[in-house]
Amino acid sequence: PSCNISFKISSSSNIILNVYNLNGQYLSSIFSGLLQEGQHHFVWKPFKLSSGTYFIKITDGKNSETLKTLYLK
């Protein structure tokens, strides 16, 4: 099982994609680095995690967006 993540940025930015559990605890990083302007796609393949609800936070240091995802094995 995996989760597809897509988003668009309007200018080159340092982007961080992190995964958190329902309690807000950091679990892992999907990506951290510089991305150019445009559409971007990532695939999150959780390992050693149980089925449940998780949050994926996308941030550029100034703005952030949190996506809620349901992971089922």
CSV table of N, CA, C and O in Angstrom, one decimal:
chain,number,residue,atom,x,y,z
A,1,PRO,N,0.8,-1.2,0.0
A,1,PRO,CA,0.0,0.0,0.0
A,1,PRO,C,0.9,1.3,0.0
A,1,PRO,O,2.0,1.3,0.6
A,2,SER,N,0.4,2.3,-0.6
A,2,SER,CA,1.1,3.6,-0.7
A,2,SER,C,0.1,4.7,-0.8
A,2,SER,O,-1.1,4.5,-1.1
A,3,CYS,N,0.6,5.9,-0.6
A,3,CYS,CA,-0.2,7.1,-0.7
A,3,CYS,C,0.5,8.1,-1.7
A,3,CYS,O,1.7,8.4,-1.5
A,4,ASN,N,-0.3,8.5,-2.7
A,4,ASN,CA,0.2,9.5,-3.7
A,4,ASN,C,0.0,10.9,-3.2
A,4,ASN,O,-1.1,11.2,-2.8
A,5,ILE,N,1.0,11.7,-3.2
A,5,ILE,CA,1.0,13.1,-2.8
A,5,ILE,C,1.3,14.0,-3.9
A,5,ILE,O,2.4,13.8,-4.5
A,6,SER,N,0.4,14.9,-4.3
A,6,SER,CA,0.7,15.9,-5.4
A,6,SER,C,0.4,17.3,-4.9
A,6,SER,O,-0.6,17.5,-4.2
A,7,PHE,N,1.3,18.2,-5.3
A,7,PHE,CA,1.1,19.6,-5.0
A,7,PHE,C,1.8,20.5,-6.0
A,7,PHE,O,2.7,20.0,-6.7
A,8,LYS,N,1.4,21.7,-6.0
A,8,LYS,CA,2.0,22.7,-6.9
A,8,LYS,C,2.6,23.8,-6.1
A,8,LYS,O,2.0,24.3,-5.2
A,9,ILE,N,3.8,24.3,-6.5
A,9,ILE,CA,4.4,25.5,-5.8
A,9,ILE,C,4.7,26.5,-6.9
A,9,ILE,O,4.9,26.2,-8.1
A,10,SER,N,4.5,27.8,-6.5
A,10,SER,CA,4.6,28.9,-7.5
A,10,SER,C,6.0,29.4,-7.7
A,10,SER,O,6.2,30.2,-8.6
A,11,SER,N,6.9,29.0,-6.8
A,11,SER,CA,8.3,29.5,-7.0
A,11,SER,C,9.2,28.4,-6.3
A,11,SER,O,8.8,27.7,-5.4
A,12,SER,N,10.5,28.4,-6.7
A,12,SER,CA,11.4,27.5,-6.1
A,12,SER,C,11.5,27.7,-4.6
A,12,SER,O,11.5,28.8,-4.1
A,13,SER,N,11.4,26.6,-3.8
A,13,SER,CA,11.4,26.7,-2.4
A,13,SER,C,12.0,25.4,-1.8
A,13,SER,O,12.0,24.4,-2.4
A,14,ASN,N,12.5,25.6,-0.5
A,14,ASN,CA,12.9,24.4,0.3
A,14,ASN,C,11.6,23.9,0.9
A,14,ASN,O,10.9,24.5,1.6
A,15,ILE,N,11.3,22.6,0.5
A,15,ILE,CA,10.1,22.0,0.9
A,15,ILE,C,10.4,20.8,1.9
A,15,ILE,O,11.4,20.1,1.7
A,16,ILE,N,9.5,20.7,2.9
A,16,ILE,CA,9.6,19.6,3.8
A,16,ILE,C,8.3,18.9,3.8
A,16,ILE,O,7.3,19.5,4.0
A,17,LEU,N,8.3,17.5,3.7
A,17,LEU,CA,7.1,16.7,3.8
A,17,LEU,C,7.4,15.7,4.9
A,17,LEU,O,8.3,14.9,4.9
A,18,ASN,N,6.6,15.9,6.0
A,18,ASN,CA,6.7,15.1,7.2
A,18,ASN,C,5.4,14.3,7.5
A,18,ASN,O,4.3,14.8,7.2
A,19,VAL,N,5.5,13.2,8.1
A,19,VAL,CA,4.4,12.4,8.5
A,19,VAL,C,4.2,12.4,10.0
A,19,VAL,O,5.2,12.3,10.8
A,20,TYR,N,3.0,12.6,10.5
A,20,TYR,CA,2.7,12.6,11.9
A,20,TYR,C,1.5,11.7,12.2
A,20,TYR,O,0.7,11.4,11.3
A,21,ASN,N,1.4,11.2,13.4
A,21,ASN,CA,0.3,10.4,13.8
A,21,ASN,C,-0.8,11.2,14.4
A,21,ASN,O,-0.7,12.5,14.4
A,22,LEU,N,-1.9,10.6,14.8
A,22,LEU,CA,-3.1,11.3,15.4
A,22,LEU,C,-2.7,12.2,16.6
A,22,LEU,O,-3.4,13.2,16.8
A,23,ASN,N,-1.7,11.9,17.3
A,23,ASN,CA,-1.3,12.6,18.5
A,23,ASN,C,-0.3,13.8,18.1
A,23,ASN,O,0.1,14.5,19.0
A,24,GLY,N,0.0,13.9,16.8
A,24,GLY,CA,0.9,15.0,16.4
A,24,GLY,C,2.3,14.7,16.6
A,24,GLY,O,3.2,15.5,16.4
A,25,GLN,N,2.6,13.4,16.8
A,25,GLN,CA,4.0,13.0,17.0
A,25,GLN,C,4.6,12.7,15.6
A,25,GLN,O,4.0,12.1,14.7
A,26,TYR,N,5.8,13.3,15.4
A,26,TYR,CA,6.6,13.1,14.2
A,26,TYR,C,6.9,11.6,14.0
A,26,TYR,O,7.4,11.0,14.9
A,27,LEU,N,6.7,11.1,12.8
A,27,LEU,CA,7.0,9.7,12.5
A,27,LEU,C,8.1,9.6,11.5
A,27,LEU,O,9.0,8.7,11.7
A,28,SER,N,8.1,10.3,10.4
A,28,SER,CA,9.1,10.2,9.4
A,28,SER,C,9.1,11.4,8.4
A,28,SER,O,8.1,12.1,8.4
A,29,SER,N,10.1,11.5,7.6
A,29,SER,CA,10.2,12.5,6.6
A,29,SER,C,10.1,11.8,5.2
A,29,SER,O,10.8,10.8,5.0
A,30,ILE,N,9.3,12.4,4.4
A,30,ILE,CA,9.1,11.9,3.0
A,30,ILE,C,10.1,12.6,2.1
A,30,ILE,O,10.7,11.9,1.2
A,31,PHE,N,10.3,13.9,2.3
A,31,PHE,CA,11.2,14.6,1.5
A,31,PHE,C,11.6,15.9,2.2
A,31,PHE,O,10.8,16.5,2.9
A,32,SER,N,12.8,16.3,2.0
A,32,SER,CA,13.3,17.6,2.5
A,32,SER,C,14.4,18.1,1.5
A,32,SER,O,15.4,17.5,1.3
A,33,GLY,N,14.1,19.2,0.9
A,33,GLY,CA,15.0,19.8,-0.1
A,33,GLY,C,14.4,20.8,-1.0
A,33,GLY,O,13.3,21.2,-0.8
A,34,LEU,N,15.2,21.3,-1.9
A,34,LEU,CA,14.8,22.3,-2.8
A,34,LEU,C,14.0,21.8,-4.0
A,34,LEU,O,14.4,20.8,-4.6
A,35,LEU,N,12.9,22.4,-4.3
A,35,LEU,CA,12.0,22.0,-5.4
A,35,LEU,C,11.8,23.2,-6.3
A,35,LEU,O,11.7,24.3,-5.8
A,36,GLN,N,11.8,23.0,-7.6
A,36,GLN,CA,11.6,24.1,-8.5
A,36,GLN,C,10.1,24.4,-8.6
A,36,GLN,O,9.3,23.5,-8.3
A,37,GLU,N,9.7,25.5,-9.2
A,37,GLU,CA,8.4,25.9,-9.5
A,37,GLU,C,7.7,24.8,-10.3
A,37,GLU,O,8.3,24.2,-11.2
A,38,GLY,N,6.4,24.5,-9.9
A,38,GLY,CA,5.6,23.6,-10.7
A,38,GLY,C,4.9,22.5,-9.9
A,38,GLY,O,4.9,22.6,-8.7
A,39,GLN,N,4.4,21.5,-10.6
A,39,GLN,CA,3.7,20.4,-10.0
A,39,GLN,C,4.7,19.3,-9.5
A,39,GLN,O,5.7,19.0,-10.3
A,40,HIS,N,4.5,18.7,-8.4
A,40,HIS,CA,5.4,17.7,-7.8
A,40,HIS,C,4.5,16.5,-7.3
A,40,HIS,O,3.4,16.7,-6.8
A,41,HIS,N,5.1,15.3,-7.4
A,41,HIS,CA,4.5,14.1,-7.0
A,41,HIS,C,5.4,13.3,-6.1
A,41,HIS,O,6.6,13.1,-6.5
A,42,PHE,N,4.9,12.8,-5.1
A,42,PHE,CA,5.7,11.9,-4.2
A,42,PHE,C,4.8,10.7,-3.8
A,42,PHE,O,3.6,10.8,-3.8
A,43,VAL,N,5.4,9.6,-3.5
A,43,VAL,CA,4.7,8.4,-3.1
A,43,VAL,C,5.2,8.0,-1.7
A,43,VAL,O,6.4,7.9,-1.5
A,44,TRP,N,4.3,7.9,-0.7
A,44,TRP,CA,4.6,7.5,0.6
A,44,TRP,C,4.3,6.1,0.8
A,44,TRP,O,3.1,5.7,0.6
A,45,LYS,N,5.3,5.3,1.1
A,45,LYS,CA,5.1,3.8,1.4
A,45,LYS,C,5.4,3.6,2.8
A,45,LYS,O,6.6,3.4,3.2
A,46,PRO,N,4.4,3.6,3.7
A,46,PRO,CA,4.6,3.4,5.1
A,46,PRO,C,5.1,1.9,5.4
A,46,PRO,O,4.5,1.0,4.9
A,47,PHE,N,6.2,1.9,6.2
A,47,PHE,CA,6.7,0.6,6.6
A,47,PHE,C,6.6,0.5,8.1
A,47,PHE,O,6.8,1.5,8.8
A,48,LYS,N,6.2,-0.6,8.7
A,48,LYS,CA,6.2,-0.8,10.1
A,48,LYS,C,5.1,0.1,10.8
A,48,LYS,O,5.3,0.4,12.0
A,49,LEU,N,4.1,0.5,10.1
A,49,LEU,CA,3.0,1.3,10.7
A,49,LEU,C,1.8,0.5,10.6
A,49,LEU,O,1.5,-0.2,9.6
A,50,SER,N,0.9,0.6,11.6
A,50,SER,CA,-0.3,0.0,11.6
A,50,SER,C,-1.4,0.8,10.8
A,50,SER,O,-1.1,2.0,10.5
A,51,SER,N,-2.5,0.1,10.4
A,51,SER,CA,-3.5,0.9,9.8
A,51,SER,C,-4.0,2.0,10.7
A,51,SER,O,-4.1,1.8,11.9
A,52,GLY,N,-4.4,3.1,10.1
A,52,GLY,CA,-4.9,4.2,10.9
A,52,GLY,C,-4.8,5.5,10.1
A,52,GLY,O,-4.5,5.6,8.9
A,53,THR,N,-5.1,6.6,10.8
A,53,THR,CA,-5.1,7.9,10.2
A,53,THR,C,-3.8,8.6,10.5
A,53,THR,O,-3.3,8.6,11.6
A,54,TYR,N,-3.2,9.2,9.5
A,54,TYR,CA,-2.0,9.9,9.6
A,54,TYR,C,-2.1,11.3,8.9
A,54,TYR,O,-3.0,11.5,8.1
A,55,PHE,N,-1.2,12.2,9.2
A,55,PHE,CA,-1.2,13.5,8.7
A,55,PHE,C,0.1,13.7,8.0
A,55,PHE,O,1.2,13.4,8.5
A,56,ILE,N,0.1,14.3,6.8
A,56,ILE,CA,1.3,14.6,6.0
A,56,ILE,C,1.3,16.2,5.9
A,56,ILE,O,0.4,16.8,5.4
A,57,LYS,N,2.4,16.7,6.5
A,57,LYS,CA,2.5,18.2,6.5
A,57,LYS,C,3.5,18.6,5.4
A,57,LYS,O,4.6,18.1,5.4
A,58,ILE,N,3.1,19.5,4.6
A,58,ILE,CA,3.9,20.1,3.5
A,58,ILE,C,4.2,21.6,4.0
A,58,ILE,O,3.3,22.3,4.2
A,59,THR,N,5.5,21.9,4.1
A,59,THR,CA,5.8,23.3,4.5
A,59,THR,C,7.0,23.8,3.7
A,59,THR,O,7.9,23.0,3.3
A,60,ASP,N,7.0,25.1,3.5
A,60,ASP,CA,8.2,25.8,2.9
A,60,ASP,C,8.9,26.7,3.9
A,60,ASP,O,9.7,27.6,3.5
A,61,GLY,N,8.5,26.7,5.1
A,61,GLY,CA,9.1,27.5,6.2
A,61,GLY,C,8.2,28.7,6.5
A,61,GLY,O,8.2,29.3,7.6
A,62,LYS,N,7.4,29.2,5.5
A,62,LYS,CA,6.5,30.3,5.7
A,62,LYS,C,5.1,29.8,5.7
A,62,LYS,O,4.2,30.3,6.4
A,63,ASN,N,4.7,28.9,4.8
A,63,ASN,CA,3.4,28.4,4.6
A,63,ASN,C,3.4,26.9,4.8
A,63,ASN,O,4.4,26.2,4.6
A,64,SER,N,2.3,26.4,5.3
A,64,SER,CA,2.2,24.9,5.4
A,64,SER,C,0.7,24.5,5.1
A,64,SER,O,-0.2,25.2,5.2
A,65,GLU,N,0.6,23.2,4.7
A,65,GLU,CA,-0.6,22.6,4.5
A,65,GLU,C,-0.6,21.2,5.1
A,65,GLU,O,0.5,20.5,4.9
A,66,THR,N,-1.6,20.7,5.7
A,66,THR,CA,-1.6,19.4,6.3
A,66,THR,C,-2.7,18.6,5.6
A,66,THR,O,-3.9,19.0,5.5
A,67,LEU,N,-2.3,17.4,5.2
A,67,LEU,CA,-3.2,16.5,4.5
A,67,LEU,C,-3.5,15.3,5.4
A,67,LEU,O,-2.6,14.8,6.0
A,68,LYS,N,-4.8,14.9,5.5
A,68,LYS,CA,-5.2,13.8,6.3
A,68,LYS,C,-5.3,12.6,5.4
A,68,LYS,O,-5.9,12.6,4.3
A,69,THR,N,-4.7,11.5,5.8
A,69,THR,CA,-4.7,10.3,5.0
A,69,THR,C,-5.1,9.0,5.9
A,69,THR,O,-4.7,9.0,7.0
A,70,LEU,N,-5.8,8.1,5.3
A,70,LEU,CA,-6.2,6.9,6.0
A,70,LEU,C,-5.3,5.8,5.4
A,70,LEU,O,-5.4,5.5,4.2
A,71,TYR,N,-4.5,5.1,6.2
A,71,TYR,CA,-3.7,4.0,5.7
A,71,TYR,C,-4.3,2.7,6.1
A,71,TYR,O,-4.6,2.5,7.3
A,72,LEU,N,-4.6,1.8,5.2
A,72,LEU,CA,-5.2,0.5,5.4
A,72,LEU,C,-4.3,-0.5,4.8
A,72,LEU,O,-3.9,-0.5,3.7
A,73,LYS,N,-3.9,-1.5,5.6
A,73,LYS,CA,-3.1,-2.6,5.1
A,73,LYS,C,-3.9,-3.7,4.5
A,73,LYS,O,-5.0,-3.9,4.7
